[in-house]
């Protein structure tokens, strides 16, 4: 158990430290890189808990896709760093408010766990015992049976968001010449196929 | 009191064994990387009616060693405007990501360092991280062409990952497990390349794009953006990019082998074929896929960027999505759902 404990403290410490660095780093690109480090260590914590599927999905989705686009956008921004610093005091009350709300919610969750330890069991009932099925299968069995309607609703919400994004950004421009590959390939008498004897070249 | 025997048996000895196993994988891998560069030059030379490297050692066999030594002794140049830490980290990241994927690859039945339940997801996660090395290198160089190369690479790798994901899902539907050993064993009777041939083609082309290989090497594109993202790199930082790229190529070939070509399984399970050890079959199949990588490079001209995006989003994505639905439908309709 020593190794697990050491690994836990290592991952947890790096997660917290890189979380702090995300908001305190001067360069936004460094912030995103620290965010990626935080995701990584959170995935490590998931593995320690035995939730290997969630750990891998966290890396594939957040690190492999979301953070790439983040980094992509942040790298192309032309930011004036001194200007960015000036707004700090102005936005401090809003930031503090969000932080306090999150803190209260976390206290409520952890508090419920301390006051009534059996409350967690009630919500975790549909999950089959982890020593009998792999957690990929366990998640699938719960997600696609008990929560199928919620799952489908979430999918529809995402679909609507996607269509919305396309509608907002798509614009038809005049005078754009597009390539029609099918037409181009099926043109006759422009491409000739030659049979070249191998080993001698043309 | 610390119980020394428990400490030795429980931690130190397994630790030593794991380190030995890691070395057993990494050392042959690095040799394979070195000789893949040699093979590439020889194969392309043969296809272009040239001789290729033939001066250093017999048949030029020492050429990769000579290249490595040369790169090792050159000076590492840090551009003045570069972001130093990120600049140095990028090639290391590319190289490390080329190596860590091998932890879950089964070379033969039971010959695997970490036989984890979500092996294929792990590989997919590792391959999707490759883009960071490129992005970081391009940004940290603080120079125009590397930055353009990095942006191209980022968009390209994210696009092709999507269809790769769907291909993997198709295989998973047929197998019913994310464990790589299970995936290979499910192909005992029939390699997946036969029933899922279109997916094999999509997957192979996606791996070309994912590893930034020709004809999708727009991130380097030496004729338009000089050398792309690693333009500012010299000596061993450059070598790390190179080795990472080739290690990634071999990893992707191993992934193709496991998903579609039956891993370590012989062609047919009869006398002369099953005498050959599984590792030889595995290496042979990986070499075959790698040869296709080189063959493609010698044959096709580079794609234009809009054509690359069109192929990824308008051809591969609908095709692979259709095959996921079709495969799931066939599996359910003919009651072939895998149980375990």
XYZ file of C-alpha atoms in Angstrom:
542
model
C 0.000 0.000 0.000
C 2.978 2.319 0.412
C 3.334 2.720 -3.343
C -0.361 3.546 -3.779
C -0.215 6.142 -1.023
C 2.948 7.692 -2.460
C 1.422 7.734 -5.944
C -1.747 9.315 -4.595
C 0.105 12.120 -2.827
C 2.304 12.668 -5.881
C -0.631 12.899 -8.309
C -2.736 14.964 -5.903
C 0.072 17.412 -5.137
C 0.877 17.905 -8.829
C -2.821 18.331 -9.671
C -3.270 21.048 -7.057
C 0.028 22.747 -7.861
C -0.668 22.826 -11.601
C -4.206 24.026 -10.885
C -2.702 26.977 -9.044
C -0.270 27.557 -11.893
C -3.138 27.610 -14.425
C -4.497 30.799 -12.883
C -1.207 32.343 -11.840
C 0.972 31.741 -14.920
C 1.721 34.965 -16.808
C 1.673 33.400 -20.230
C -1.734 31.975 -21.309
C -0.036 29.194 -23.290
C 1.743 28.104 -20.116
C -1.635 28.171 -18.375
C -3.087 25.744 -20.902
C -0.042 23.488 -20.618
C -0.460 23.422 -16.841
C -4.156 22.659 -17.334
C -3.131 19.639 -19.417
C -0.755 18.544 -16.650
C -3.636 18.838 -14.172
C -5.872 16.680 -16.419
C -3.117 14.101 -16.631
C -2.707 13.823 -12.909
C -6.469 13.697 -12.400
C -6.440 10.728 -14.799
C -3.711 9.204 -12.622
C -5.961 9.619 -9.572
C -8.807 7.893 -11.459
C -6.518 4.951 -12.202
C -5.613 4.699 -8.512
C -9.339 4.522 -7.692
C -9.748 1.672 -10.181
C -11.757 3.792 -12.632
C -9.476 3.078 -15.597
C -12.161 3.712 -18.226
C -12.869 7.207 -16.906
C -9.133 7.905 -16.721
C -8.612 6.996 -20.390
C -11.712 8.883 -21.532
C -10.522 11.932 -19.583
C -7.257 11.847 -21.523
C -8.811 11.090 -24.918
C -11.559 13.710 -24.662
C -10.082 16.497 -22.570
C -6.375 16.268 -23.255
C -6.573 14.795 -26.753
C -9.302 17.026 -28.155
C -10.602 19.853 -25.973
C -7.234 21.099 -24.731
C -5.746 20.881 -28.241
C -8.366 23.322 -29.511
C -7.829 25.459 -26.417
C -4.117 25.619 -27.077
C -4.792 26.222 -30.745
C -6.912 29.283 -29.970
C -4.724 30.632 -27.171
C -1.589 30.384 -29.313
C -3.170 32.490 -32.028
C -4.397 35.194 -29.658
C -2.541 38.447 -29.768
C -2.682 39.362 -26.110
C -1.295 42.392 -24.384
C -0.235 40.995 -21.028
C -0.122 44.271 -19.123
C -3.642 45.119 -20.288
C -4.756 41.683 -19.164
C -3.434 42.323 -15.659
C -5.303 45.617 -15.274
C -8.754 44.027 -15.282
C -7.836 41.822 -12.340
C -9.362 43.949 -9.541
C -12.433 44.697 -11.605
C -13.294 41.008 -12.027
C -12.201 39.985 -8.536
C -15.705 40.203 -6.914
C -17.309 37.992 -9.597
C -14.469 35.494 -9.405
C -14.650 35.441 -5.629
C -18.416 34.879 -5.782
C -18.045 31.884 -8.125
C -15.277 30.525 -5.912
C -17.369 30.841 -2.767
C -20.369 29.117 -4.377
C -18.140 26.232 -5.486
C -16.608 25.994 -2.014
C -20.041 25.861 -0.353
C -21.156 23.145 -2.763
C -18.032 21.096 -2.118
C -18.525 21.466 1.634
C -22.146 20.346 1.238
C -21.089 17.230 -0.721
C -18.233 16.273 1.603
C -20.345 17.183 4.649
C -23.131 14.824 3.587
C -20.540 12.104 3.231
C -19.299 12.704 6.779
C -22.742 13.072 8.391
C -24.403 10.148 6.640
C -21.823 7.729 5.183
C -24.582 5.389 3.944
C -26.149 8.090 1.752
C -23.565 7.470 -0.954
C -24.565 3.805 -1.125
C -28.138 4.696 -2.076
C -27.011 6.507 -5.205
C -24.427 3.885 -6.140
C -26.898 0.984 -5.998
C -27.304 0.209 -9.710
C -23.569 -0.287 -10.205
C -22.563 -3.964 -10.234
C -19.718 -4.989 -7.899
C -16.360 -3.910 -9.383
C -14.628 -7.225 -8.734
C -16.997 -9.102 -11.049
C -17.266 -6.902 -14.133
C -14.802 -4.485 -15.701
C -15.780 -0.902 -15.127
C -16.295 -0.276 -18.853
C -19.029 -2.897 -18.833
C -20.438 -1.655 -15.521
C -20.728 1.908 -16.854
C -22.300 0.709 -20.088
C -24.865 -1.427 -18.323
C -26.017 1.462 -16.169
C -25.782 4.167 -18.810
C -27.644 2.362 -21.599
C -30.402 0.830 -19.457
C -31.307 2.875 -16.416
C -30.238 6.285 -17.743
C -30.921 5.777 -21.457
C -33.386 8.697 -21.715
C -31.039 11.102 -19.960
C -28.205 9.866 -22.151
C -30.225 10.455 -25.311
C -31.300 13.881 -24.050
C -27.688 14.838 -23.467
C -26.910 13.704 -27.012
C -29.733 15.844 -28.401
C -28.554 18.881 -26.445
C -25.090 18.450 -27.940
C -26.581 18.042 -31.418
C -28.549 21.273 -31.025
C -25.428 23.072 -29.806
C -23.501 21.762 -32.801
C -26.158 22.848 -35.306
C -26.308 26.226 -33.560
C -22.560 26.709 -33.892
C -22.680 25.805 -37.574
C -25.630 28.128 -38.270
C -23.897 31.012 -36.494
C -20.586 30.677 -38.307
C -21.472 29.360 -41.781
C -21.632 32.017 -44.448
C -21.924 31.535 -48.164
C -19.370 33.608 -50.013
C -19.714 34.683 -53.612
C -17.177 33.771 -56.251
C -15.504 30.869 -54.464
C -14.281 28.209 -56.876
C -14.628 24.775 -55.388
C -12.903 21.625 -56.504
C -15.131 18.768 -57.568
C -12.873 15.755 -57.290
C -15.331 13.332 -58.876
C -15.672 15.537 -61.954
C -11.941 16.033 -62.167
C -11.108 12.345 -61.969
C -13.738 11.347 -64.524
C -12.387 13.783 -67.149
C -11.296 11.965 -70.263
C -8.098 12.215 -72.281
C -6.144 14.301 -69.763
C -4.560 11.476 -67.774
C -2.952 8.564 -69.520
C -2.025 5.345 -67.752
C 1.268 3.886 -68.947
C 2.430 0.371 -68.279
C 6.081 0.726 -67.241
C 8.250 -2.424 -67.051
C 9.432 -2.746 -63.455
C 13.105 -2.200 -62.682
C 13.852 0.055 -65.636
C 12.019 3.307 -64.953
C 10.526 5.625 -67.532
C 10.218 -1.701 12.287
C 10.438 -2.072 8.558
C 10.163 -5.651 7.438
C 13.019 -5.919 4.949
C 11.850 -9.205 3.437
C 8.394 -7.775 2.684
C 10.013 -4.653 1.284
C 12.318 -6.732 -0.947
C 9.692 -9.261 -2.083
C 6.876 -6.761 -2.361
C 8.563 -3.762 -3.947
C 12.248 -4.036 -4.820
C 12.225 -7.360 -6.692
C 9.083 -6.617 -8.787
C 10.592 -3.203 -9.475
C 13.786 -4.774 -10.806
C 11.781 -7.196 -12.965
C 9.701 -4.357 -14.406
C 12.813 -2.328 -15.228
C 14.315 -5.388 -16.937
C 11.123 -5.885 -18.962
C 11.071 -2.226 -19.949
C 14.671 -2.474 -21.172
C 13.777 -5.660 -23.042
C 11.142 -3.693 -24.969
C 12.899 -0.338 -25.365
C 16.334 -1.505 -26.546
C 15.042 -3.621 -29.485
C 12.574 -0.806 -30.235
C 15.352 1.773 -30.534
C 17.308 -0.591 -32.760
C 14.187 -1.041 -34.860
C 13.829 2.747 -35.086
C 17.441 3.080 -36.236
C 17.093 0.394 -38.889
C 13.687 1.656 -39.988
C 15.401 4.854 -41.142
C 17.908 2.660 -43.013
C 15.105 0.525 -44.463
C 13.263 3.648 -45.550
C 16.266 4.968 -47.453
C 16.969 1.580 -49.021
C 13.352 0.892 -50.016
C 12.797 4.343 -51.491
C 16.166 4.126 -53.247
C 15.186 0.785 -54.785
C 11.865 2.223 -55.938
C 13.671 5.174 -57.530
C 16.373 2.979 -59.100
C 19.130 4.273 -56.825
C 21.437 2.460 -54.448
C 20.696 4.206 -51.164
C 23.220 4.263 -48.287
C 26.028 1.835 -49.187
C 29.250 3.368 -47.906
C 29.304 3.039 -44.094
C 29.715 -0.651 -43.240
C 28.554 -3.592 -45.385
C 25.600 -2.509 -47.547
C 25.608 0.743 -45.550
C 24.372 -1.121 -42.477
C 26.247 1.190 -40.088
C 24.643 4.298 -41.609
C 21.999 4.796 -38.844
C 24.700 4.482 -36.171
C 26.869 7.030 -37.975
C 23.874 9.391 -38.278
C 23.082 9.065 -34.575
C 26.700 9.717 -33.565
C 26.863 12.736 -35.859
C 23.673 14.220 -34.403
C 24.803 13.506 -30.855
C 28.048 15.460 -31.263
C 26.562 18.505 -32.941
C 25.782 21.652 -31.043
C 22.239 22.176 -29.744
C 21.155 25.635 -30.785
C 18.528 27.461 -28.751
C 17.030 30.360 -30.730
C 17.237 33.638 -28.831
C 13.509 34.325 -29.113
C 12.466 30.811 -28.132
C 10.559 29.888 -25.029
C 13.396 27.750 -23.644
C 11.602 25.310 -21.332
C 8.808 24.473 -23.783
C 11.341 24.357 -26.634
C 13.377 21.666 -24.853
C 10.335 19.790 -23.566
C 8.667 19.342 -26.966
C 11.128 16.821 -28.497
C 11.325 14.926 -25.219
C 7.531 14.671 -25.162
C 7.395 13.360 -28.736
C 10.019 10.737 -27.969
C 8.460 9.657 -24.650
C 5.027 9.310 -26.238
C 6.581 7.155 -28.952
C 7.859 4.800 -26.239
C 5.120 4.626 -23.556
C 2.519 3.177 -25.909
C 4.548 -0.037 -26.070
C 3.670 -0.836 -22.450
C 0.364 -2.429 -23.488
C 1.344 -4.075 -26.799
C 1.106 -7.884 -26.625
C 3.982 -9.394 -28.630
C 2.802 -12.959 -28.063
C 0.241 -14.608 -25.839
C 1.092 -13.310 -22.356
C 4.148 -11.321 -23.594
C 2.900 -7.958 -22.495
C 4.258 -5.512 -19.933
C 0.881 -4.240 -18.663
C -2.149 -6.318 -19.613
C -4.716 -3.639 -18.758
C -8.457 -3.852 -19.390
C -8.616 -0.676 -21.440
C -5.506 -1.333 -23.561
C -6.902 -0.028 -26.831
C -8.187 3.165 -25.193
C -4.743 3.688 -23.691
C -3.151 3.389 -27.130
C -5.723 5.754 -28.588
C -5.062 8.257 -25.783
C -1.295 8.063 -26.320
C -1.599 8.530 -30.066
C -3.876 11.539 -29.572
C -1.262 13.173 -27.338
C 1.335 13.197 -30.104
C -0.013 16.525 -31.319
C 1.258 18.323 -28.202
C 4.896 17.784 -29.041
C 4.289 19.336 -32.461
C 2.204 22.233 -31.138
C 4.680 23.029 -28.364
C 7.641 22.865 -30.740
C 5.965 25.139 -33.255
C 4.897 27.703 -30.700
C 8.090 27.717 -28.615
C 10.298 28.243 -31.688
C 8.811 31.743 -32.016
C 9.206 31.666 -35.756
C 6.780 31.806 -38.676
C 7.230 28.504 -40.485
C 7.302 26.285 -37.380
C 4.140 27.979 -36.174
C 2.363 27.355 -39.487
C 3.522 23.740 -39.384
C 2.250 23.309 -35.832
C -1.178 24.739 -36.664
C -1.474 22.459 -39.677
C -0.452 19.454 -37.612
C -2.933 20.237 -34.834
C -5.930 20.516 -37.169
C -4.850 17.459 -39.139
C -4.305 15.159 -36.178
C -7.559 16.127 -34.471
C -9.479 15.477 -37.728
C -8.108 12.020 -38.383
C -8.410 10.940 -34.769
C -12.198 11.036 -35.102
C -12.369 8.441 -37.866
C -9.695 6.371 -36.098
C -11.937 6.329 -33.044
C -14.851 5.023 -35.090
C -12.709 2.307 -36.651
C -11.630 1.208 -33.181
C -15.284 1.171 -32.074
C -16.145 -1.087 -35.031
C -13.506 -3.570 -33.905
C -14.683 -3.310 -30.292
C -18.269 -4.122 -31.303
C -17.050 -7.349 -32.889
C -14.704 -8.282 -30.023
C -16.646 -7.124 -26.963
C -13.515 -6.210 -24.999
C -11.004 -3.372 -24.826
C -8.154 -5.681 -23.862
C -5.589 -6.034 -26.654
C -4.959 -9.734 -25.928
C -8.701 -10.410 -26.192
C -8.822 -8.492 -29.466
C -6.088 -10.689 -30.943
C -7.605 -13.919 -29.609
C -10.974 -12.987 -31.135
C -9.277 -13.227 -34.545
C -8.311 -16.879 -34.078
C -10.628 -18.060 -36.869
C -10.674 -15.039 -39.126
C -8.516 -11.909 -39.119
C -10.597 -8.772 -38.975
C -8.989 -7.513 -42.160
C -11.369 -9.809 -44.070
C -14.793 -8.833 -42.670
C -13.767 -5.220 -41.951
C -11.646 -4.543 -45.034
C -12.923 -0.978 -45.683
C -12.215 -0.116 -42.042
C -8.698 -1.496 -42.413
C -8.089 0.839 -45.341
C -9.538 3.820 -43.461
C -7.448 2.961 -40.416
C -4.228 2.602 -42.385
C -4.698 5.952 -44.126
C -5.653 7.578 -40.816
C -2.461 6.273 -39.216
C -0.506 7.859 -42.076
C -2.178 11.174 -41.272
C -1.838 10.695 -37.512
C 1.915 10.108 -37.733
C 2.322 13.016 -40.189
C 3.732 10.725 -42.831
C 3.727 11.314 -46.542
C 1.369 11.976 -48.367
C -0.024 13.811 -45.316
C 3.253 15.354 -44.125
C 1.950 18.905 -44.378
C 3.286 19.677 -40.915
C 6.798 19.360 -42.365
C 6.046 20.296 -45.960
C 9.656 21.131 -46.813
C 8.739 22.568 -50.206
C 6.401 25.194 -48.741
C 7.195 25.789 -45.052
C 10.871 24.765 -45.035
C 10.724 21.973 -42.434
C 7.597 22.874 -40.522
C 7.489 22.535 -36.780
C 11.068 21.324 -36.251
C 12.739 23.947 -38.392
C 14.577 25.536 -35.456
C 15.777 22.258 -33.975
C 19.290 20.972 -34.344
C 21.468 18.084 -33.197
C 19.925 15.751 -30.643
C 16.689 17.651 -30.118
C 16.115 17.102 -33.836
C 17.104 13.444 -33.483
C 14.521 13.015 -30.716
C 11.782 14.285 -33.048
C 12.964 11.909 -35.712
C 13.172 8.927 -33.370
C 9.784 9.789 -31.867
C 8.227 9.907 -35.325
C 9.633 6.534 -36.305
C 8.787 4.927 -32.939
C 5.255 6.226 -33.464
C 5.163 4.710 -36.949
C 6.148 1.327 -35.536
C 3.592 1.710 -32.737
C 0.835 2.511 -35.223
C 1.852 -0.483 -37.341
C 1.696 -2.669 -34.239
C -1.772 -1.262 -33.537
C -2.893 -2.057 -37.101
C -1.463 -5.554 -36.711
C -3.315 -6.149 -33.459
C -6.630 -4.713 -34.625
C -6.795 -6.203 -38.123
C -3.988 -8.632 -38.897
C -4.359 -11.009 -35.981
C -1.367 -9.942 -33.873
C 0.880 -12.918 -33.173
C -1.497 -15.486 -34.727
C -0.255 -17.480 -37.748
C -2.070 -17.214 -41.095
C -3.725 -20.590 -40.610
C -3.334 -22.707 -37.516
C -1.752 -25.754 -39.209
C 1.607 -27.527 -38.953
C 4.317 -25.510 -40.716
C 2.799 -22.153 -39.766
C 2.246 -22.669 -36.040
C 5.828 -23.912 -35.531
C 7.004 -20.340 -36.045
C 6.918 -18.475 -32.698
C 4.263 -15.778 -32.286
C 6.762 -12.953 -31.885
C 8.128 -13.684 -35.377
C 4.636 -13.491 -36.864
C 4.025 -10.257 -34.987
C 7.297 -8.680 -36.121
C 6.717 -9.877 -39.675
C 3.261 -8.306 -39.852
C 4.516 -5.047 -38.334
C 7.312 -5.009 -40.916
C 4.769 -5.563 -43.694
C 2.657 -2.593 -42.559
C 5.817 -0.479 -42.210
C 6.811 -1.413 -45.743
C 3.437 -0.057 -46.882
C 4.242 3.209 -45.045
C 7.497 3.496 -47.035
C 5.875 2.360 -50.268
C 3.224 5.071 -49.930
C 5.919 7.658 -49.349
C 7.757 6.671 -52.501
C 4.583 6.591 -54.575
C 2.228 9.475 -53.796
C 2.634 13.243 -54.033
C 1.701 15.357 -51.022
C -1.949 16.247 -50.474
C -3.104 19.831 -50.617
C -4.402 21.020 -47.247
C -8.069 21.452 -48.217
C -8.048 18.017 -49.850
C -6.645 16.539 -46.658
C -9.441 18.067 -44.597
C -12.039 17.004 -47.159
C -10.798 13.408 -47.037
C -10.879 13.341 -43.241
C -14.238 14.978 -42.590
C -16.282 14.336 -45.733
C -15.113 10.868 -46.731
C -13.655 8.960 -43.781
C -15.953 10.248 -41.053
C -19.265 9.354 -42.794
C -17.821 6.079 -44.078
C -16.563 4.931 -40.689
C -19.741 6.098 -38.957
C -21.777 4.105 -41.479
C -19.644 1.033 -40.818
C -20.098 1.355 -37.055
C -23.885 1.317 -37.524
C -23.728 -1.465 -40.123
C -21.454 -3.651 -37.991
C -23.609 -3.119 -34.907
C -26.707 -3.951 -36.960
C -25.189 -7.138 -38.393
C -23.895 -8.216 -34.981
C -27.332 -7.783 -33.411
C -29.345 -9.150 -36.356
C -27.365 -12.390 -36.627
C -27.036 -12.711 -32.851
C -23.226 -12.524 -32.914
C -23.013 -10.345 -29.807
C -19.828 -11.349 -27.982
C -20.383 -12.546 -24.432
C -17.753 -12.650 -21.735
